[in-house]
Short mmCIF file of C-alpha atoms in Angstrom, two decimals:
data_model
loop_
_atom_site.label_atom_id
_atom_site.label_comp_id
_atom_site.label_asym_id
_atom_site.label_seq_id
_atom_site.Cartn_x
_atom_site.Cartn_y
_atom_site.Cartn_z
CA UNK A 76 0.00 0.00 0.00
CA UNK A 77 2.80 2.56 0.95
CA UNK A 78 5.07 1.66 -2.35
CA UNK A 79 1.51 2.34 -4.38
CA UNK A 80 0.65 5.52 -2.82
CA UNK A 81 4.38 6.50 -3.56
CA UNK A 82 4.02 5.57 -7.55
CA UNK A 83 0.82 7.54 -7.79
CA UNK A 84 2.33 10.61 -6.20
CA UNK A 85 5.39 10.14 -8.59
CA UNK A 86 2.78 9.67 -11.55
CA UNK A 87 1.03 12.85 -10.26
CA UNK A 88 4.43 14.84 -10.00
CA UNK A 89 6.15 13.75 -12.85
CA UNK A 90 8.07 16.25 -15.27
CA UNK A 91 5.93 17.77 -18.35
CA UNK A 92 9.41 17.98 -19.88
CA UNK A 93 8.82 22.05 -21.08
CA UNK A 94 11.74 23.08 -22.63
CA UNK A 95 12.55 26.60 -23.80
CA UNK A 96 14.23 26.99 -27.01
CA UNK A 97 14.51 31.14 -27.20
CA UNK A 98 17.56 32.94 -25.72
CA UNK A 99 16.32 36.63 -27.19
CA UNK A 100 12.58 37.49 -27.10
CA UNK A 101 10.43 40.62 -26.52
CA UNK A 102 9.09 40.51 -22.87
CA UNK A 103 6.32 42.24 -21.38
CA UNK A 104 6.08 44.34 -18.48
CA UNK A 105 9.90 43.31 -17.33
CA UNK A 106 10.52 42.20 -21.29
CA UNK A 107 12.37 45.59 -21.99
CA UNK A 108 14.51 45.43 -19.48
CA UNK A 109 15.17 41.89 -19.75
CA UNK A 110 16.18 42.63 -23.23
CA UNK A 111 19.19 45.04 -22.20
CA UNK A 112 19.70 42.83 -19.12
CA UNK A 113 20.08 39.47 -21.10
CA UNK A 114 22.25 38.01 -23.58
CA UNK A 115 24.08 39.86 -25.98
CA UNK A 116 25.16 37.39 -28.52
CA UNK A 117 23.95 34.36 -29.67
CA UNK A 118 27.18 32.03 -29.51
CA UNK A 119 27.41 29.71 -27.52
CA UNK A 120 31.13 28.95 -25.63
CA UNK A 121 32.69 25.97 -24.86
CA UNK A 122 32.91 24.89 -21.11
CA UNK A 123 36.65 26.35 -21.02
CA UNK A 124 35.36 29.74 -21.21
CA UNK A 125 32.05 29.61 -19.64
CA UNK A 126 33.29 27.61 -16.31
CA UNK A 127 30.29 25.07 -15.97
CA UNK A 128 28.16 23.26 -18.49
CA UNK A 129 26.45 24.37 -21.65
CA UNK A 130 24.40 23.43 -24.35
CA UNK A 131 27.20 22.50 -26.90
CA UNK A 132 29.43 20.90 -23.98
CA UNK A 133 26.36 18.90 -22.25
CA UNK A 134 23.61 18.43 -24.54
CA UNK A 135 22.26 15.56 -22.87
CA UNK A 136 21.83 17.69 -19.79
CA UNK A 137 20.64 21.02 -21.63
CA UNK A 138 18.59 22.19 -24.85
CA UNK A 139 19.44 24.80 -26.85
CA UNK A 140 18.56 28.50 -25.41
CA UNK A 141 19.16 26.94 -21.62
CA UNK A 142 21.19 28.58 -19.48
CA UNK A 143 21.43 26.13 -17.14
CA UNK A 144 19.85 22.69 -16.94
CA UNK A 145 16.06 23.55 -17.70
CA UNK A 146 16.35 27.23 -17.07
CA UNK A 147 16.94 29.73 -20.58
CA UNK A 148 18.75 32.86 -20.28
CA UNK A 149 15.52 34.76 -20.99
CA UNK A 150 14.30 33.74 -17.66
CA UNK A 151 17.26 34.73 -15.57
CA UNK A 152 17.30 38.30 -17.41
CA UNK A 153 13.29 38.03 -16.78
CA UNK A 154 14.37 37.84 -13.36
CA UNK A 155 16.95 40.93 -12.81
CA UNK A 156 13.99 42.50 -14.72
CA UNK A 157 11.95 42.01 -12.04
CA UNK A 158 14.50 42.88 -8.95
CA UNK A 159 15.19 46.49 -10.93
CA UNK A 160 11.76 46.91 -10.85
CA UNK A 161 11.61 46.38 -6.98
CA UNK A 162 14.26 49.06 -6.59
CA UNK A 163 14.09 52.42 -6.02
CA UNK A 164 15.23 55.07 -8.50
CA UNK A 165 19.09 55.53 -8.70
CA UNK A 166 19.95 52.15 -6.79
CA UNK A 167 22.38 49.66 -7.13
CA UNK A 168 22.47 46.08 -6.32
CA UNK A 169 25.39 43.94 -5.39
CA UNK A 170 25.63 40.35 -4.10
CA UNK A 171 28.06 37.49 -4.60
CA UNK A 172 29.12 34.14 -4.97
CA UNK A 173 29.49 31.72 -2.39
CA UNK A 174 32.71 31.19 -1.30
CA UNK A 175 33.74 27.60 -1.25
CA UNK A 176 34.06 25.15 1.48
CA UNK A 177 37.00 23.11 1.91
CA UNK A 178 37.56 19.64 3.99
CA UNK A 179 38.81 20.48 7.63
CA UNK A 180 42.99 21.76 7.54
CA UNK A 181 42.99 21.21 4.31
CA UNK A 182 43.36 23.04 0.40
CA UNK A 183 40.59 20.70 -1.08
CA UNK A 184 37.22 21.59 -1.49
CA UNK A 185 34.13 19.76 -0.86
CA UNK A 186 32.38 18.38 -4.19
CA UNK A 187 29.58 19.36 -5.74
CA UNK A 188 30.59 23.61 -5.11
CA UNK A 189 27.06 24.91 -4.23
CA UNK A 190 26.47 28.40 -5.56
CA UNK A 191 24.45 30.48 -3.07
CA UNK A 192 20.77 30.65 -3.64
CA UNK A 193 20.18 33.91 -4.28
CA UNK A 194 23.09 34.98 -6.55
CA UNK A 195 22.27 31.24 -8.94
CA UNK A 196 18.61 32.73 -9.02
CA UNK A 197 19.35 36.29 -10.56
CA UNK A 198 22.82 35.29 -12.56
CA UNK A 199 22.91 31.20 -13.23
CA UNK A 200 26.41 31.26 -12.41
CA UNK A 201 27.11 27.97 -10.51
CA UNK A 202 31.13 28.98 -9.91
CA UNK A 203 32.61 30.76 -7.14
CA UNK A 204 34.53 34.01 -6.94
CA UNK A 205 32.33 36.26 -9.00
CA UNK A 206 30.00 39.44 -7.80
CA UNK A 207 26.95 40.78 -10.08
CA UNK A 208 25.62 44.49 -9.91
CA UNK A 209 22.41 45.84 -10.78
CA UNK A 210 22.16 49.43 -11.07
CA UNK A 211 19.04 50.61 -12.20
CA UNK A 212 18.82 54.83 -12.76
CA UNK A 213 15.54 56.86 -13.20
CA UNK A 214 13.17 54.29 -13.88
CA UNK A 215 13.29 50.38 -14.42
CA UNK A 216 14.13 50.13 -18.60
CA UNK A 217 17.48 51.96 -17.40
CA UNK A 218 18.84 49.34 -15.42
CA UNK A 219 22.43 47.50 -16.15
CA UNK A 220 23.93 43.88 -15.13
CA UNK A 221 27.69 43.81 -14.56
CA UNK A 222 29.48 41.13 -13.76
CA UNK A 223 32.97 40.51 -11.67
CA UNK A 224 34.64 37.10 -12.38
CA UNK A 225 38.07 36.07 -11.18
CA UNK A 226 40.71 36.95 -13.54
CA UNK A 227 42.18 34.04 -15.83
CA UNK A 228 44.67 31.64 -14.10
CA UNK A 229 46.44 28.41 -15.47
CA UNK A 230 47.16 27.80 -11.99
CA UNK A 231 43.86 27.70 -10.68
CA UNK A 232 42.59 25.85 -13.85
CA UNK A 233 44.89 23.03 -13.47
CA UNK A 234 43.79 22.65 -9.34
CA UNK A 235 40.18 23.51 -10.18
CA UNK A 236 39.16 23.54 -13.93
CA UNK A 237 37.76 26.66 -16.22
CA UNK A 238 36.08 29.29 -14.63
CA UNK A 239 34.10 32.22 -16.31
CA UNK A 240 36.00 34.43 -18.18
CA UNK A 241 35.17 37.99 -18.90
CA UNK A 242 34.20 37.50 -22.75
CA UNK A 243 32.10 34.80 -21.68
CA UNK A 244 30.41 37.03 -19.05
CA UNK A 245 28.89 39.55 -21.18
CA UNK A 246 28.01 36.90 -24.10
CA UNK A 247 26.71 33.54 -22.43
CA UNK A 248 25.41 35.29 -18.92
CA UNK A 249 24.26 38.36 -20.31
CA UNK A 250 25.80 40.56 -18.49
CA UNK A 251 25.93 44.72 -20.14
CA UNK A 252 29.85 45.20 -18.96
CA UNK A 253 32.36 42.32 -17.12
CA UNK A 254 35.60 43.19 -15.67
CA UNK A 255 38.34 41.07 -13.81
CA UNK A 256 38.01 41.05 -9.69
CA UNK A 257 41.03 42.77 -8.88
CA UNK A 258 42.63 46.11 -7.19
CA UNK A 259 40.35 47.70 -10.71
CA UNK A 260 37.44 46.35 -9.09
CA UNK A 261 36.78 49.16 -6.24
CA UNK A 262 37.71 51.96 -8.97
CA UNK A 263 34.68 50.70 -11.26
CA UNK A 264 32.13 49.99 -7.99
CA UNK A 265 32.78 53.68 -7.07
CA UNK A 266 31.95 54.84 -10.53
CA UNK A 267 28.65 53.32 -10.05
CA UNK A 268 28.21 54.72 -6.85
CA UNK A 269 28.38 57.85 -7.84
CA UNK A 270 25.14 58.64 -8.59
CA UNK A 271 23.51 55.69 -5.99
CA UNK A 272 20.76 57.22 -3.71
CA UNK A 273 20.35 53.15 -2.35
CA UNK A 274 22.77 50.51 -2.00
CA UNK A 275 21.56 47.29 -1.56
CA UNK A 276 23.51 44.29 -0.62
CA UNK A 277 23.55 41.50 2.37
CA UNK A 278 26.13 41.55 5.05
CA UNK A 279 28.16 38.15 4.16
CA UNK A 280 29.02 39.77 1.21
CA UNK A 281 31.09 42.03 3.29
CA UNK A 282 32.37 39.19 4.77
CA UNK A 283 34.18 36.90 1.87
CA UNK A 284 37.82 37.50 1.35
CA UNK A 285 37.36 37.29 -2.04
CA UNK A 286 35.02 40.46 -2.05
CA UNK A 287 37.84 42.67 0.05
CA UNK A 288 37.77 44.98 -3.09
CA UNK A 289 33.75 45.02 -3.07
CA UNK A 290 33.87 46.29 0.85
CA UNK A 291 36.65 48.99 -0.18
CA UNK A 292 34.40 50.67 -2.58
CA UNK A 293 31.66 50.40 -0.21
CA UNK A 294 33.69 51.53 2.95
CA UNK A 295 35.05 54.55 0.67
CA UNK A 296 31.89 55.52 -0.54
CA UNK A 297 30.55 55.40 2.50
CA UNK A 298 33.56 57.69 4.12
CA UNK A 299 32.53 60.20 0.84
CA UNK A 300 29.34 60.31 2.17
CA UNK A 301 28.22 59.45 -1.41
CA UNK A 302 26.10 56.75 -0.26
CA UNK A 303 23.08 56.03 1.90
CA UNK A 304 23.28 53.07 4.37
CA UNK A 305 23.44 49.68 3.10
CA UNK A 306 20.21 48.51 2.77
CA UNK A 307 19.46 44.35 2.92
CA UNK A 308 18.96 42.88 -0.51
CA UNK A 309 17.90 39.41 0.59
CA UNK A 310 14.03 40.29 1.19
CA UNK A 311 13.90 41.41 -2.30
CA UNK A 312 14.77 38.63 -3.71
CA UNK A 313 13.12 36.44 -1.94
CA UNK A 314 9.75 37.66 -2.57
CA UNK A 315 10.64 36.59 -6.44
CA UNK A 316 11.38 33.74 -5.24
CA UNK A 317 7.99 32.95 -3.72
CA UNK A 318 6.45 32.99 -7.23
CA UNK A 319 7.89 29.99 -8.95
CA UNK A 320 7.86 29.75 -13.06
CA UNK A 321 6.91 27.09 -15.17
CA UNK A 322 9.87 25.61 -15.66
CA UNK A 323 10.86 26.10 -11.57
CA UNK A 324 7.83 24.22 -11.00
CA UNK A 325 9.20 21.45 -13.17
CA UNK A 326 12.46 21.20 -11.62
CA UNK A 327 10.61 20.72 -7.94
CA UNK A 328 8.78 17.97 -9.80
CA UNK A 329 11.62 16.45 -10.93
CA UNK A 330 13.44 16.55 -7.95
CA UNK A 331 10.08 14.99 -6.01
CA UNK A 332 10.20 12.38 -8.34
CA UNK A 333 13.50 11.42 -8.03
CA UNK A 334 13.46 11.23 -4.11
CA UNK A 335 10.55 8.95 -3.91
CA UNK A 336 12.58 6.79 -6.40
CA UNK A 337 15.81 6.91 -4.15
CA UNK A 338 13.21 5.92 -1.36
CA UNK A 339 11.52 2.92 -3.06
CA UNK A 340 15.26 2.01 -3.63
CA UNK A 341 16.02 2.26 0.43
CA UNK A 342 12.26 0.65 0.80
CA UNK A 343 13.82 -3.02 -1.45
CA UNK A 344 17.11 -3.07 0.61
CA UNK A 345 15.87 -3.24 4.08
CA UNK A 346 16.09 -6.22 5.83
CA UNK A 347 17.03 -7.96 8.55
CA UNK A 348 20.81 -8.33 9.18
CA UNK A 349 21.38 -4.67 6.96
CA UNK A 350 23.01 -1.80 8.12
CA UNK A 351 21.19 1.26 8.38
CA UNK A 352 24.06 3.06 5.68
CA UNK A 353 23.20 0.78 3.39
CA UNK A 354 19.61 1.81 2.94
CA UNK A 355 21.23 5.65 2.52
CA UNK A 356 23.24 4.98 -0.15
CA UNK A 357 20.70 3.16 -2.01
CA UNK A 358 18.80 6.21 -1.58
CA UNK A 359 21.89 8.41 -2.69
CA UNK A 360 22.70 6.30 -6.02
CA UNK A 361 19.07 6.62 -7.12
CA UNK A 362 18.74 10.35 -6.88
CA UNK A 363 21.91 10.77 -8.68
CA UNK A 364 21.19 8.30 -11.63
CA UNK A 365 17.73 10.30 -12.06
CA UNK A 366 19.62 13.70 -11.94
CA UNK A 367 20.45 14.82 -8.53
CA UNK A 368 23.39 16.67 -8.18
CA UNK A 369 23.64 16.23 -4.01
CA UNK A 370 21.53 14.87 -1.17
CA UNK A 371 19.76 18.29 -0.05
CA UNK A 372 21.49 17.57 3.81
CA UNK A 373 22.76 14.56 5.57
CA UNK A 374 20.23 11.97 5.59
CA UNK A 375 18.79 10.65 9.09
CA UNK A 376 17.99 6.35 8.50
CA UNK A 377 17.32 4.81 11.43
CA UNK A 378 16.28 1.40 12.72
CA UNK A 379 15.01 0.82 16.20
CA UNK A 380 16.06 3.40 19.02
CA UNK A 381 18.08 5.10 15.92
CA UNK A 382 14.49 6.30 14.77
CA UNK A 383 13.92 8.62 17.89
CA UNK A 384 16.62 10.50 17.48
CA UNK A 385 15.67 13.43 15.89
CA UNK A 386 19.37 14.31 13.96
CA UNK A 387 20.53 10.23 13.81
CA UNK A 388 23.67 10.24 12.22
CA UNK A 389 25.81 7.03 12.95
CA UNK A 390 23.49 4.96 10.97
CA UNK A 391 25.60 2.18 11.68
CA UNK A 392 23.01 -0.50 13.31
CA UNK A 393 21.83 -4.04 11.58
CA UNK A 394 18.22 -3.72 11.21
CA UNK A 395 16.28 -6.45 12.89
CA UNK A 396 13.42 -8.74 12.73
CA UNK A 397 10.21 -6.53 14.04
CA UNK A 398 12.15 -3.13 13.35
CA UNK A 399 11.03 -0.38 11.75
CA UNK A 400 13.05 1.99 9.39
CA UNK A 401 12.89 5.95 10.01
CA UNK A 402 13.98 7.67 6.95
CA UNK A 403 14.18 11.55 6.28
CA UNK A 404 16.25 12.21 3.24
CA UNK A 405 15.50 14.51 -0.31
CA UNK A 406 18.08 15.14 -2.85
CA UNK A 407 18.86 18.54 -4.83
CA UNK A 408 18.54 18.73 -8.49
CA UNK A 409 18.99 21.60 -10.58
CA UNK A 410 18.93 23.93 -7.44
CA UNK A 411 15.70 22.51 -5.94
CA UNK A 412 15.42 20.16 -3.31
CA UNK A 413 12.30 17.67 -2.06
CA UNK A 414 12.23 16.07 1.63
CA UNK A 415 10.24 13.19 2.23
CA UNK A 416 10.45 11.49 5.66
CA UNK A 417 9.00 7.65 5.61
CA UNK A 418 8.74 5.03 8.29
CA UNK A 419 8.07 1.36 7.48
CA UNK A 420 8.64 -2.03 8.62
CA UNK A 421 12.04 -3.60 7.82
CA UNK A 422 10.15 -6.68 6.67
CA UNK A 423 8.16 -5.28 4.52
CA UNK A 424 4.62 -5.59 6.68
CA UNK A 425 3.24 -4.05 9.65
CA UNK A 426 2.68 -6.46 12.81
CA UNK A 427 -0.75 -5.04 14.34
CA UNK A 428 0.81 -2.78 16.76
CA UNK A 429 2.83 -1.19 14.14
CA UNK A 430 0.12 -0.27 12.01
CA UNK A 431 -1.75 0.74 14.85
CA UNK A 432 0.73 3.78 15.59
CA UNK A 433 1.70 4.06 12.08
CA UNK A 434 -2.50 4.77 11.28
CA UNK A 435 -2.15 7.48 14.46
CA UNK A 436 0.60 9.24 13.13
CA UNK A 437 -1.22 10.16 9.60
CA UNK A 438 -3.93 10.61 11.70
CA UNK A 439 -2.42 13.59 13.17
CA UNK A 440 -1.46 14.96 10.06
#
């Protein structure tokens, strides 16, 4: 009965597979603006330029016009659109990458870089090291998208691969202007200061060592009195977020789908005599054969007493005759993540007792 309920919820969710195949059309309402704040060239550039996938690197995982995987470039210049619209008259926008995060005392960083959630949404940059502006000036069809990316290195490339470069900035993210992080960096930011009557921006920005140059130009400005006081960017953007496209909508399919596959794989492993990790990485291997890029946090699988803890993490128990299984896991694909938490009998059926407590549980939901 579970397993059934699960396939009709993954028939109900599953992808309508919309693709969009325009990089450059007329909006409405934000469509102006998107225009000037979107791509400025067709081309398309290999993934030594452009730092992460594309459509002529990976076109099994993109379609033509995508920026990234299931997301065009018209909708991420739909969306700086719609943040210049949000801002006041002469205001300028600035956020960043995430910085990455490396294993404990060491130089290597953890797999799978995830960009931060807000700076993804408005650029589709998955890299670190880069910073986006949007200053818009009178009214909301003069508004401009620059981009900061970290200037070219072979030494970094060999340790880390291609990153963005700034010819690939302005042509495959769209950005107006693109210019090399470096000492340059707090010369141009002051430029487009100048004439700011708002500044908006979040306070880890401030915080990254690689943005030192982004907090000089603020910190000078700021001196100059040229500035008012940073404002927080993050509520902005996060009321876009709220209202999720089309294709968004598909991608939390998707990644729905996908987890209640990786749990029907968990569901066929358990047993008696299994270890709890097992049933995890079952879980892990499906969601990343359907797409996944990550788990979306540490999964919790536990048997027995392992099930009442709220943050179980050892997962290193046998399951045993007359146990039940707690599982809370999702997965992240294409920057959205599902979690699904699932109890069931290790056997495969309820003993009356079970499904006594099992039938009060939903019942409280």
């Amino acid at each position: 009965g579970l397993l059934a309920s699960n396939v009709a919820l993954a028939k109900n969710g599953a992808r309508r597979g919309r693709r969009m195949a325009m990089r450059r059309v007329a909006l409405a309402s934000a469509s102006a603006l998107a225009r000037r704040l979107g791509p400025s060239s067709g081309r398309w550039f290999s993934s030594m330029s452009v730092g992460q996938p594309s459509p002529s690197t990976h076109p099994h995982l993109m379609g033509v016009g995508e920026l990234t995987p299931g997301f065009s470039a018209r909708e991420y210049a739909e969306r700086r659109g719609h943040l210049a619209e949000k801002l006041p008259p002469r205001s300028v926008a600035l956020l960043a990458a995430a910085s990455p995060a490396h294993l404990p005392n060491t130089i290597i960083p953890y797999p799978a870089y995830r960009q931060d959630a807000d700076f993804a949404y408005l650029t589709g940059i998955l890299q670190p090291g880069c910073v986006a502006m949007v200053i818009k000036g009178s009214d909301a069809s003069d508004a401009t998208f620059l981009l900061f990316v970290p200037p070219k290195s072979a030494r970094e490339e060999t340790w880390n691969g291609a990153r963005v470069c700034v010819n690939a900035a302005t042509t495959y993210f769209g950005a107006d202007e693109a210019f090399d992080l470096g000492p340059g960096t707090t010369r141009e930011i002051l430029k487009r200061l100048a004439d700011a009557e708002n500044v908006f921006a979040d306070g880890e920005l401030l915080r990254r060592d690689q943005n030192r140059f982004v907090a000089a130009a603020l910190g000078t400005a700021g001196v100059a009195g040229g500035v008012a006081a940073i404002r927080p960017l993050r509520p902005l953007v996060h009321a876009l977020r709220w209202r999720k496209s089309r294709a968004e909508m598909d991608a939390m399919r998707a990644s729905v789908e996908a987890d209640i596959q990786g749990f029907h794989a968990a569901m066929r492993v358990s047993a008696p005599g299994v270890i709890e990790r097992d049933a995890a990485a079952e879980h892990e291997r499906a969601v990343k054969r359907l797409g996944a890029d990550r788990v979306a946090y540490p999964s919790v699988v536990g048997s027995g007493k392992g099930a009442l803890i709220i943050h179980y993490a050892a997962m290193d128990a046998l399951m045993r005759q007359g146990d039940v299984l707690l599982m809370d896991a999702g997965c992240e694909r294409s920057g959205y993540v599902s979690d699904i938490t699932r109890t069931w009998p290790v056997v495969g059926t309820f003993t009356n007792a079970q499904a006594d407590v099992y039938d009060a549980g939903l019942d409280c939901n």
